[in-house]
Every structure is written in C-alpha cells, then in structure tokens.
Amino acid sequence: MIVGILLFQAVAFAVLSGIVASNKNLAPTKWSILGFLFGIFGFVAALVVKSAEPEEEPEKDQRSERATRQSPTARKFNPDEHEKKCPDCAEYIKLEARVCRYCGHEYSDEEVENAVEKKRRQFLGRSLSNEVDERYCHLCGEVTEENHAQSPYWSCEDCAEEVPVS
C-alpha cells in the first residue's frame, strides 16, 4: 500500500515537473526524471529555474552569417549606422544630425551632406576623383583627403599617428 502511494506520488511529480519545464522551453524528459526521483524537490526546482531562450531557426542564423561575411560593397550604406565627432565638444553624434545634442553646435546642410558622402565613399571604398584619396585613421576614425603623390604614410591630424596609405 505504501509503495503504491509513493509510486503514484513520484509519477505525479514527474508529470508536473515535465509540464512546467516544457512551458519554460526546457527539456521536459530530464525534468520529469528529476521530478520522479526527488518528488516535491524536483517539482520546486522546475518552478524556480529560469526559462530558456527559444531556439532560432537555423535558416535565419545562416542568412545573418552570410550578411556579416559579405563585403561592404554588397551591403547597402545606411547613414543611421554611422556617427561623426562634434568639433566643439568631441562627442559622437548621428551622421545626419544638424545640431549636436550635447553642446548645441549647428551644422549647415552642406556640412551634413559632405559628412554623409564621405562616410558613404569610405564604406564603399571609393574616392572623390583619381587625384584625391580618402585616408582613414584606424586609431581615432579621422578621415582626411590627401594627394596620391605624397609619401606612403600620412599623419593623422587628431592623434598625430603615422598611418600607412592602403
């Protein structure tokens, strides 16, 4: 009689633990085994444990991996993903911002358009013309236009680092 009651209790806690685990995106068979072996303690553990993140479809992961591996020219330029440095307060703000949100520095429409065009060309790896080349400092992010005829190095105006011409 007692063995029957204990067996019924173990099965009941196994089922309850499995249901709770299934609702939390956990492995219901593992939690059912814990509920069967440890009874009320397995059930309480299933209630207390945090729910797992739902698994993403593998197709989405493969698509996002392909998108990150693509060259910059294969991706489309999005100005919202880029920032510019305010000349007054040195804070970074959105590329298309007309007013610095930190110090109130105002940019003319021409300055904003030039900044967007520079970043777009830098993103796509293009320059203004054959004579002028954009040089990008990988340390501070400064972009400068230099002539091709100069040395294989140029000095960044912001950080004074000598950067090789690529």
mmCIF file of the C-alpha atoms, coordinates in Angstrom:
data_MODEL
# 
_entry.id   MODEL 
# 
loop_
_atom_site.group_PDB 
_atom_site.id 
_atom_site.type_symbol 
_atom_site.label_atom_id 
_atom_site.label_alt_id 
_atom_site.label_comp_id 
_atom_site.label_asym_id 
_atom_site.label_entity_id 
_atom_site.label_seq_id 
_atom_site.pdbx_PDB_ins_code 
_atom_site.Cartn_x 
_atom_site.Cartn_y 
_atom_site.Cartn_z 
_atom_site.occupancy 
_atom_site.B_iso_or_equiv 
_atom_site.pdbx_formal_charge 
_atom_site.auth_seq_id 
_atom_site.auth_comp_id 
_atom_site.auth_asym_id 
_atom_site.auth_atom_id 
_atom_site.pdbx_PDB_model_num 
ATOM 1   C CA . MET A 1 1   ? 0.000  0.000  0.000   1.00 0.00 ? 1   MET A CA 1 
ATOM 2   C CA . ILE A 1 2   ? 2.722  2.496  0.963   1.00 0.00 ? 2   ILE A CA 1 
ATOM 3   C CA . VAL A 1 3   ? 4.787  1.570  -2.107  1.00 0.00 ? 3   VAL A CA 1 
ATOM 4   C CA . GLY A 1 4   ? 1.751  2.275  -4.309  1.00 0.00 ? 4   GLY A CA 1 
ATOM 5   C CA . ILE A 1 5   ? 1.267  5.726  -2.776  1.00 0.00 ? 5   ILE A CA 1 
ATOM 6   C CA . LEU A 1 6   ? 4.964  6.577  -3.167  1.00 0.00 ? 6   LEU A CA 1 
ATOM 7   C CA . LEU A 1 7   ? 4.941  5.386  -6.772  1.00 0.00 ? 7   LEU A CA 1 
ATOM 8   C CA . PHE A 1 8   ? 1.801  7.447  -7.541  1.00 0.00 ? 8   PHE A CA 1 
ATOM 9   C CA . GLN A 1 9   ? 3.384  10.496 -5.900  1.00 0.00 ? 9   GLN A CA 1 
ATOM 10  C CA . ALA A 1 10  ? 6.619  10.051 -7.911  1.00 0.00 ? 10  ALA A CA 1 
ATOM 11  C CA . VAL A 1 11  ? 4.718  9.749  -11.193 1.00 0.00 ? 11  VAL A CA 1 
ATOM 12  C CA . ALA A 1 12  ? 2.583  12.803 -10.344 1.00 0.00 ? 12  ALA A CA 1 
ATOM 13  C CA . PHE A 1 13  ? 5.645  14.954 -9.617  1.00 0.00 ? 13  PHE A CA 1 
ATOM 14  C CA . ALA A 1 14  ? 7.364  13.640 -12.746 1.00 0.00 ? 14  ALA A CA 1 
ATOM 15  C CA . VAL A 1 15  ? 4.394  14.702 -14.891 1.00 0.00 ? 15  VAL A CA 1 
ATOM 16  C CA . LEU A 1 16  ? 4.089  18.101 -13.184 1.00 0.00 ? 16  LEU A CA 1 
ATOM 17  C CA . SER A 1 17  ? 7.827  18.779 -13.457 1.00 0.00 ? 17  SER A CA 1 
ATOM 18  C CA . GLY A 1 18  ? 7.758  17.850 -17.155 1.00 0.00 ? 18  GLY A CA 1 
ATOM 19  C CA . ILE A 1 19  ? 4.804  20.170 -17.844 1.00 0.00 ? 19  ILE A CA 1 
ATOM 20  C CA . VAL A 1 20  ? 6.436  23.108 -16.053 1.00 0.00 ? 20  VAL A CA 1 
ATOM 21  C CA . ALA A 1 21  ? 9.753  22.505 -17.849 1.00 0.00 ? 21  ALA A CA 1 
ATOM 22  C CA . SER A 1 22  ? 8.009  22.271 -21.220 1.00 0.00 ? 22  SER A CA 1 
ATOM 23  C CA . ASN A 1 23  ? 6.285  25.637 -20.624 1.00 0.00 ? 23  ASN A CA 1 
ATOM 24  C CA . LYS A 1 24  ? 9.690  27.197 -19.875 1.00 0.00 ? 24  LYS A CA 1 
ATOM 25  C CA . ASN A 1 25  ? 11.331 25.796 -23.041 1.00 0.00 ? 25  ASN A CA 1 
ATOM 26  C CA . LEU A 1 26  ? 13.417 23.336 -21.014 1.00 0.00 ? 26  LEU A CA 1 
ATOM 27  C CA . ALA A 1 27  ? 13.930 19.623 -21.666 1.00 0.00 ? 27  ALA A CA 1 
ATOM 28  C CA . PRO A 1 28  ? 10.768 18.013 -20.228 1.00 0.00 ? 28  PRO A CA 1 
ATOM 29  C CA . THR A 1 29  ? 12.167 14.468 -20.082 1.00 0.00 ? 29  THR A CA 1 
ATOM 30  C CA . LYS A 1 30  ? 15.136 15.496 -17.946 1.00 0.00 ? 30  LYS A CA 1 
ATOM 31  C CA . TRP A 1 31  ? 12.913 17.450 -15.564 1.00 0.00 ? 31  TRP A CA 1 
ATOM 32  C CA . SER A 1 32  ? 10.418 14.582 -15.438 1.00 0.00 ? 32  SER A CA 1 
ATOM 33  C CA . ILE A 1 33  ? 13.206 12.267 -14.313 1.00 0.00 ? 33  ILE A CA 1 
ATOM 34  C CA . LEU A 1 34  ? 14.212 14.776 -11.626 1.00 0.00 ? 34  LEU A CA 1 
ATOM 35  C CA . GLY A 1 35  ? 10.574 15.051 -10.500 1.00 0.00 ? 35  GLY A CA 1 
ATOM 36  C CA . PHE A 1 36  ? 10.269 11.255 -10.372 1.00 0.00 ? 36  PHE A CA 1 
ATOM 37  C CA . LEU A 1 37  ? 13.490 10.775 -8.381  1.00 0.00 ? 37  LEU A CA 1 
ATOM 38  C CA . PHE A 1 38  ? 13.242 13.741 -5.989  1.00 0.00 ? 38  PHE A CA 1 
ATOM 39  C CA . GLY A 1 39  ? 9.481  14.301 -5.782  1.00 0.00 ? 39  GLY A CA 1 
ATOM 40  C CA . ILE A 1 40  ? 8.464  17.700 -4.455  1.00 0.00 ? 40  ILE A CA 1 
ATOM 41  C CA . PHE A 1 41  ? 12.065 18.972 -4.598  1.00 0.00 ? 41  PHE A CA 1 
ATOM 42  C CA . GLY A 1 42  ? 12.324 18.249 -8.339  1.00 0.00 ? 42  GLY A CA 1 
ATOM 43  C CA . PHE A 1 43  ? 8.983  19.967 -8.916  1.00 0.00 ? 43  PHE A CA 1 
ATOM 44  C CA . VAL A 1 44  ? 10.022 23.081 -6.929  1.00 0.00 ? 44  VAL A CA 1 
ATOM 45  C CA . ALA A 1 45  ? 13.330 23.187 -8.823  1.00 0.00 ? 45  ALA A CA 1 
ATOM 46  C CA . ALA A 1 46  ? 11.403 23.148 -12.112 1.00 0.00 ? 46  ALA A CA 1 
ATOM 47  C CA . LEU A 1 47  ? 9.268  26.030 -10.865 1.00 0.00 ? 47  LEU A CA 1 
ATOM 48  C CA . VAL A 1 48  ? 12.238 28.110 -9.693  1.00 0.00 ? 48  VAL A CA 1 
ATOM 49  C CA . VAL A 1 49  ? 14.635 27.670 -12.632 1.00 0.00 ? 49  VAL A CA 1 
ATOM 50  C CA . LYS A 1 50  ? 14.644 30.419 -15.293 1.00 0.00 ? 50  LYS A CA 1 
ATOM 51  C CA . SER A 1 51  ? 13.116 29.717 -18.665 1.00 0.00 ? 51  SER A CA 1 
ATOM 52  C CA . ALA A 1 52  ? 15.427 29.072 -21.606 1.00 0.00 ? 52  ALA A CA 1 
ATOM 53  C CA . GLU A 1 53  ? 15.557 31.297 -24.696 1.00 0.00 ? 53  GLU A CA 1 
ATOM 54  C CA . PRO A 1 54  ? 13.603 29.840 -27.611 1.00 0.00 ? 54  PRO A CA 1 
ATOM 55  C CA . GLU A 1 55  ? 15.849 28.343 -30.250 1.00 0.00 ? 55  GLU A CA 1 
ATOM 56  C CA . GLU A 1 56  ? 16.131 30.271 -33.521 1.00 0.00 ? 56  GLU A CA 1 
ATOM 57  C CA . GLU A 1 57  ? 15.627 28.604 -36.837 1.00 0.00 ? 57  GLU A CA 1 
ATOM 58  C CA . PRO A 1 58  ? 18.936 27.540 -38.416 1.00 0.00 ? 58  PRO A CA 1 
ATOM 59  C CA . GLU A 1 59  ? 17.994 29.226 -41.711 1.00 0.00 ? 59  GLU A CA 1 
ATOM 60  C CA . LYS A 1 60  ? 17.940 32.644 -40.049 1.00 0.00 ? 60  LYS A CA 1 
ATOM 61  C CA . ASP A 1 61  ? 21.367 32.057 -38.489 1.00 0.00 ? 61  ASP A CA 1 
ATOM 62  C CA . GLN A 1 62  ? 22.841 31.096 -41.848 1.00 0.00 ? 62  GLN A CA 1 
ATOM 63  C CA . ARG A 1 63  ? 21.350 34.183 -43.510 1.00 0.00 ? 63  ARG A CA 1 
ATOM 64  C CA . SER A 1 64  ? 22.685 36.529 -40.843 1.00 0.00 ? 64  SER A CA 1 
ATOM 65  C CA . GLU A 1 65  ? 26.125 34.880 -41.038 1.00 0.00 ? 65  GLU A CA 1 
ATOM 66  C CA . ARG A 1 66  ? 26.162 35.376 -44.801 1.00 0.00 ? 66  ARG A CA 1 
ATOM 67  C CA . ALA A 1 67  ? 25.181 39.021 -44.387 1.00 0.00 ? 67  ALA A CA 1 
ATOM 68  C CA . THR A 1 68  ? 28.054 39.685 -41.994 1.00 0.00 ? 68  THR A CA 1 
ATOM 69  C CA . ARG A 1 69  ? 30.553 37.914 -44.246 1.00 0.00 ? 69  ARG A CA 1 
ATOM 70  C CA . GLN A 1 70  ? 29.560 39.937 -47.305 1.00 0.00 ? 70  GLN A CA 1 
ATOM 71  C CA . SER A 1 71  ? 31.890 42.663 -48.489 1.00 0.00 ? 71  SER A CA 1 
ATOM 72  C CA . PRO A 1 72  ? 30.913 46.292 -47.754 1.00 0.00 ? 72  PRO A CA 1 
ATOM 73  C CA . THR A 1 73  ? 30.054 46.823 -51.418 1.00 0.00 ? 73  THR A CA 1 
ATOM 74  C CA . ALA A 1 74  ? 27.495 44.013 -51.282 1.00 0.00 ? 74  ALA A CA 1 
ATOM 75  C CA . ARG A 1 75  ? 25.742 45.627 -48.302 1.00 0.00 ? 75  ARG A CA 1 
ATOM 76  C CA . LYS A 1 76  ? 23.801 48.863 -48.588 1.00 0.00 ? 76  LYS A CA 1 
ATOM 77  C CA . PHE A 1 77  ? 25.087 52.022 -46.915 1.00 0.00 ? 77  PHE A CA 1 
ATOM 78  C CA . ASN A 1 78  ? 22.871 53.141 -44.026 1.00 0.00 ? 78  ASN A CA 1 
ATOM 79  C CA . PRO A 1 79  ? 23.704 56.580 -42.535 1.00 0.00 ? 79  PRO A CA 1 
ATOM 80  C CA . ASP A 1 80  ? 21.995 55.648 -39.252 1.00 0.00 ? 80  ASP A CA 1 
ATOM 81  C CA . GLU A 1 81  ? 24.772 53.130 -38.573 1.00 0.00 ? 81  GLU A CA 1 
ATOM 82  C CA . HIS A 1 82  ? 27.495 55.800 -38.631 1.00 0.00 ? 82  HIS A CA 1 
ATOM 83  C CA . GLU A 1 83  ? 28.479 58.682 -36.369 1.00 0.00 ? 83  GLU A CA 1 
ATOM 84  C CA . LYS A 1 84  ? 30.501 61.865 -36.607 1.00 0.00 ? 84  LYS A CA 1 
ATOM 85  C CA . LYS A 1 85  ? 32.552 63.660 -33.980 1.00 0.00 ? 85  LYS A CA 1 
ATOM 86  C CA . CYS A 1 86  ? 31.394 67.129 -32.925 1.00 0.00 ? 86  CYS A CA 1 
ATOM 87  C CA . PRO A 1 87  ? 34.201 69.679 -33.446 1.00 0.00 ? 87  PRO A CA 1 
ATOM 88  C CA . ASP A 1 88  ? 33.235 71.652 -30.325 1.00 0.00 ? 88  ASP A CA 1 
ATOM 89  C CA . CYS A 1 89  ? 32.633 69.042 -27.615 1.00 0.00 ? 89  CYS A CA 1 
ATOM 90  C CA . ALA A 1 90  ? 34.216 65.937 -29.255 1.00 0.00 ? 90  ALA A CA 1 
ATOM 91  C CA . GLU A 1 91  ? 31.136 63.813 -28.560 1.00 0.00 ? 91  GLU A CA 1 
ATOM 92  C CA . TYR A 1 92  ? 29.929 61.360 -31.187 1.00 0.00 ? 92  TYR A CA 1 
ATOM 93  C CA . ILE A 1 93  ? 26.533 62.100 -32.711 1.00 0.00 ? 93  ILE A CA 1 
ATOM 94  C CA . LYS A 1 94  ? 24.490 60.657 -35.571 1.00 0.00 ? 94  LYS A CA 1 
ATOM 95  C CA . LEU A 1 95  ? 25.907 61.299 -39.016 1.00 0.00 ? 95  LEU A CA 1 
ATOM 96  C CA . GLU A 1 96  ? 22.816 63.111 -40.272 1.00 0.00 ? 96  GLU A CA 1 
ATOM 97  C CA . ALA A 1 97  ? 22.387 65.281 -37.137 1.00 0.00 ? 97  ALA A CA 1 
ATOM 98  C CA . ARG A 1 98  ? 22.069 69.004 -37.836 1.00 0.00 ? 98  ARG A CA 1 
ATOM 99  C CA . VAL A 1 99  ? 22.562 70.046 -34.183 1.00 0.00 ? 99  VAL A CA 1 
ATOM 100 C CA . CYS A 1 100 ? 24.842 68.438 -31.573 1.00 0.00 ? 100 CYS A CA 1 
ATOM 101 C CA . ARG A 1 101 ? 22.692 67.170 -28.730 1.00 0.00 ? 101 ARG A CA 1 
ATOM 102 C CA . TYR A 1 102 ? 25.490 67.754 -26.211 1.00 0.00 ? 102 TYR A CA 1 
ATOM 103 C CA . CYS A 1 103 ? 26.700 71.305 -26.906 1.00 0.00 ? 103 CYS A CA 1 
ATOM 104 C CA . GLY A 1 104 ? 24.254 72.685 -29.489 1.00 0.00 ? 104 GLY A CA 1 
ATOM 105 C CA . HIS A 1 105 ? 26.812 73.090 -32.314 1.00 0.00 ? 105 HIS A CA 1 
ATOM 106 C CA . GLU A 1 106 ? 24.892 73.608 -35.561 1.00 0.00 ? 106 GLU A CA 1 
ATOM 107 C CA . TYR A 1 107 ? 25.901 72.053 -38.878 1.00 0.00 ? 107 TYR A CA 1 
ATOM 108 C CA . SER A 1 108 ? 24.957 73.538 -42.226 1.00 0.00 ? 108 SER A CA 1 
ATOM 109 C CA . ASP A 1 109 ? 23.097 71.408 -44.739 1.00 0.00 ? 109 ASP A CA 1 
ATOM 110 C CA . GLU A 1 110 ? 26.261 71.299 -46.850 1.00 0.00 ? 110 GLU A CA 1 
ATOM 111 C CA . GLU A 1 111 ? 28.375 70.041 -43.922 1.00 0.00 ? 111 GLU A CA 1 
ATOM 112 C CA . VAL A 1 112 ? 25.877 67.262 -43.219 1.00 0.00 ? 112 VAL A CA 1 
ATOM 113 C CA . GLU A 1 113 ? 25.701 66.223 -46.868 1.00 0.00 ? 113 GLU A CA 1 
ATOM 114 C CA . ASN A 1 114 ? 29.524 66.222 -47.132 1.00 0.00 ? 114 ASN A CA 1 
ATOM 115 C CA . ALA A 1 115 ? 29.855 64.099 -43.977 1.00 0.00 ? 115 ALA A CA 1 
ATOM 116 C CA . VAL A 1 116 ? 27.309 61.577 -45.270 1.00 0.00 ? 116 VAL A CA 1 
ATOM 117 C CA . GLU A 1 117 ? 29.028 61.449 -48.668 1.00 0.00 ? 117 GLU A CA 1 
ATOM 118 C CA . LYS A 1 118 ? 32.472 60.938 -47.073 1.00 0.00 ? 118 LYS A CA 1 
ATOM 119 C CA . LYS A 1 119 ? 31.227 58.077 -44.908 1.00 0.00 ? 119 LYS A CA 1 
ATOM 120 C CA . ARG A 1 120 ? 29.385 56.537 -47.867 1.00 0.00 ? 120 ARG A CA 1 
ATOM 121 C CA . ARG A 1 121 ? 32.528 56.637 -50.015 1.00 0.00 ? 121 ARG A CA 1 
ATOM 122 C CA . GLN A 1 122 ? 34.614 55.291 -47.146 1.00 0.00 ? 122 GLN A CA 1 
ATOM 123 C CA . PHE A 1 123 ? 32.078 52.488 -46.658 1.00 0.00 ? 123 PHE A CA 1 
ATOM 124 C CA . LEU A 1 124 ? 32.130 51.619 -50.349 1.00 0.00 ? 124 LEU A CA 1 
ATOM 125 C CA . GLY A 1 125 ? 35.899 52.141 -50.655 1.00 0.00 ? 125 GLY A CA 1 
ATOM 126 C CA . ARG A 1 126 ? 35.724 54.904 -53.242 1.00 0.00 ? 126 ARG A CA 1 
ATOM 127 C CA . SER A 1 127 ? 37.324 58.354 -53.502 1.00 0.00 ? 127 SER A CA 1 
ATOM 128 C CA . LEU A 1 128 ? 36.240 61.703 -54.957 1.00 0.00 ? 128 LEU A CA 1 
ATOM 129 C CA . SER A 1 129 ? 38.438 61.510 -58.020 1.00 0.00 ? 129 SER A CA 1 
ATOM 130 C CA . ASN A 1 130 ? 41.606 59.848 -59.277 1.00 0.00 ? 130 ASN A CA 1 
ATOM 131 C CA . GLU A 1 131 ? 43.856 62.571 -57.828 1.00 0.00 ? 131 GLU A CA 1 
ATOM 132 C CA . VAL A 1 132 ? 42.439 62.706 -54.317 1.00 0.00 ? 132 VAL A CA 1 
ATOM 133 C CA . ASP A 1 133 ? 42.286 59.716 -51.984 1.00 0.00 ? 133 ASP A CA 1 
ATOM 134 C CA . GLU A 1 134 ? 40.490 59.459 -48.668 1.00 0.00 ? 134 GLU A CA 1 
ATOM 135 C CA . ARG A 1 135 ? 42.704 58.242 -45.869 1.00 0.00 ? 135 ARG A CA 1 
ATOM 136 C CA . TYR A 1 136 ? 41.164 56.751 -42.779 1.00 0.00 ? 136 TYR A CA 1 
ATOM 137 C CA . CYS A 1 137 ? 42.907 56.588 -39.391 1.00 0.00 ? 137 CYS A CA 1 
ATOM 138 C CA . HIS A 1 138 ? 42.061 53.260 -37.792 1.00 0.00 ? 138 HIS A CA 1 
ATOM 139 C CA . LEU A 1 139 ? 43.037 54.564 -34.338 1.00 0.00 ? 139 LEU A CA 1 
ATOM 140 C CA . CYS A 1 140 ? 40.776 57.600 -33.993 1.00 0.00 ? 140 CYS A CA 1 
ATOM 141 C CA . GLY A 1 141 ? 38.463 57.350 -37.028 1.00 0.00 ? 141 GLY A CA 1 
ATOM 142 C CA . GLU A 1 142 ? 39.532 60.617 -38.675 1.00 0.00 ? 142 GLU A CA 1 
ATOM 143 C CA . VAL A 1 143 ? 39.028 60.836 -42.452 1.00 0.00 ? 143 VAL A CA 1 
ATOM 144 C CA . THR A 1 144 ? 41.348 63.088 -44.479 1.00 0.00 ? 144 THR A CA 1 
ATOM 145 C CA . GLU A 1 145 ? 41.650 63.688 -48.192 1.00 0.00 ? 145 GLU A CA 1 
ATOM 146 C CA . GLU A 1 146 ? 45.261 63.550 -49.410 1.00 0.00 ? 146 GLU A CA 1 
ATOM 147 C CA . ASN A 1 147 ? 47.021 63.594 -52.779 1.00 0.00 ? 147 ASN A CA 1 
ATOM 148 C CA . HIS A 1 148 ? 48.402 60.352 -54.245 1.00 0.00 ? 148 HIS A CA 1 
ATOM 149 C CA . ALA A 1 149 ? 51.823 61.861 -54.864 1.00 0.00 ? 149 ALA A CA 1 
ATOM 150 C CA . GLN A 1 150 ? 52.671 62.055 -51.175 1.00 0.00 ? 150 GLN A CA 1 
ATOM 151 C CA . SER A 1 151 ? 54.667 59.553 -49.125 1.00 0.00 ? 151 SER A CA 1 
ATOM 152 C CA . PRO A 1 152 ? 53.306 56.083 -48.275 1.00 0.00 ? 152 PRO A CA 1 
ATOM 153 C CA . TYR A 1 153 ? 52.462 57.438 -44.801 1.00 0.00 ? 153 TYR A CA 1 
ATOM 154 C CA . TRP A 1 154 ? 50.372 60.372 -43.647 1.00 0.00 ? 154 TRP A CA 1 
ATOM 155 C CA . SER A 1 155 ? 49.986 61.933 -40.203 1.00 0.00 ? 155 SER A CA 1 
ATOM 156 C CA . CYS A 1 156 ? 46.536 61.924 -38.686 1.00 0.00 ? 156 CYS A CA 1 
ATOM 157 C CA . GLU A 1 157 ? 45.600 65.427 -37.519 1.00 0.00 ? 157 GLU A CA 1 
ATOM 158 C CA . ASP A 1 158 ? 43.638 64.166 -34.490 1.00 0.00 ? 158 ASP A CA 1 
ATOM 159 C CA . CYS A 1 159 ? 46.016 61.651 -32.924 1.00 0.00 ? 159 CYS A CA 1 
ATOM 160 C CA . ALA A 1 160 ? 49.291 62.539 -34.769 1.00 0.00 ? 160 ALA A CA 1 
ATOM 161 C CA . GLU A 1 161 ? 49.790 58.865 -35.621 1.00 0.00 ? 161 GLU A CA 1 
ATOM 162 C CA . GLU A 1 162 ? 51.584 57.963 -38.835 1.00 0.00 ? 162 GLU A CA 1 
ATOM 163 C CA . VAL A 1 163 ? 49.157 55.820 -40.831 1.00 0.00 ? 163 VAL A CA 1 
ATOM 164 C CA . PRO A 1 164 ? 50.233 53.810 -43.899 1.00 0.00 ? 164 PRO A CA 1 
ATOM 165 C CA . VAL A 1 165 ? 48.387 54.500 -47.125 1.00 0.00 ? 165 VAL A CA 1 
ATOM 166 C CA . SER A 1 166 ? 46.306 51.495 -48.134 1.00 0.00 ? 166 SER A CA 1 
# 
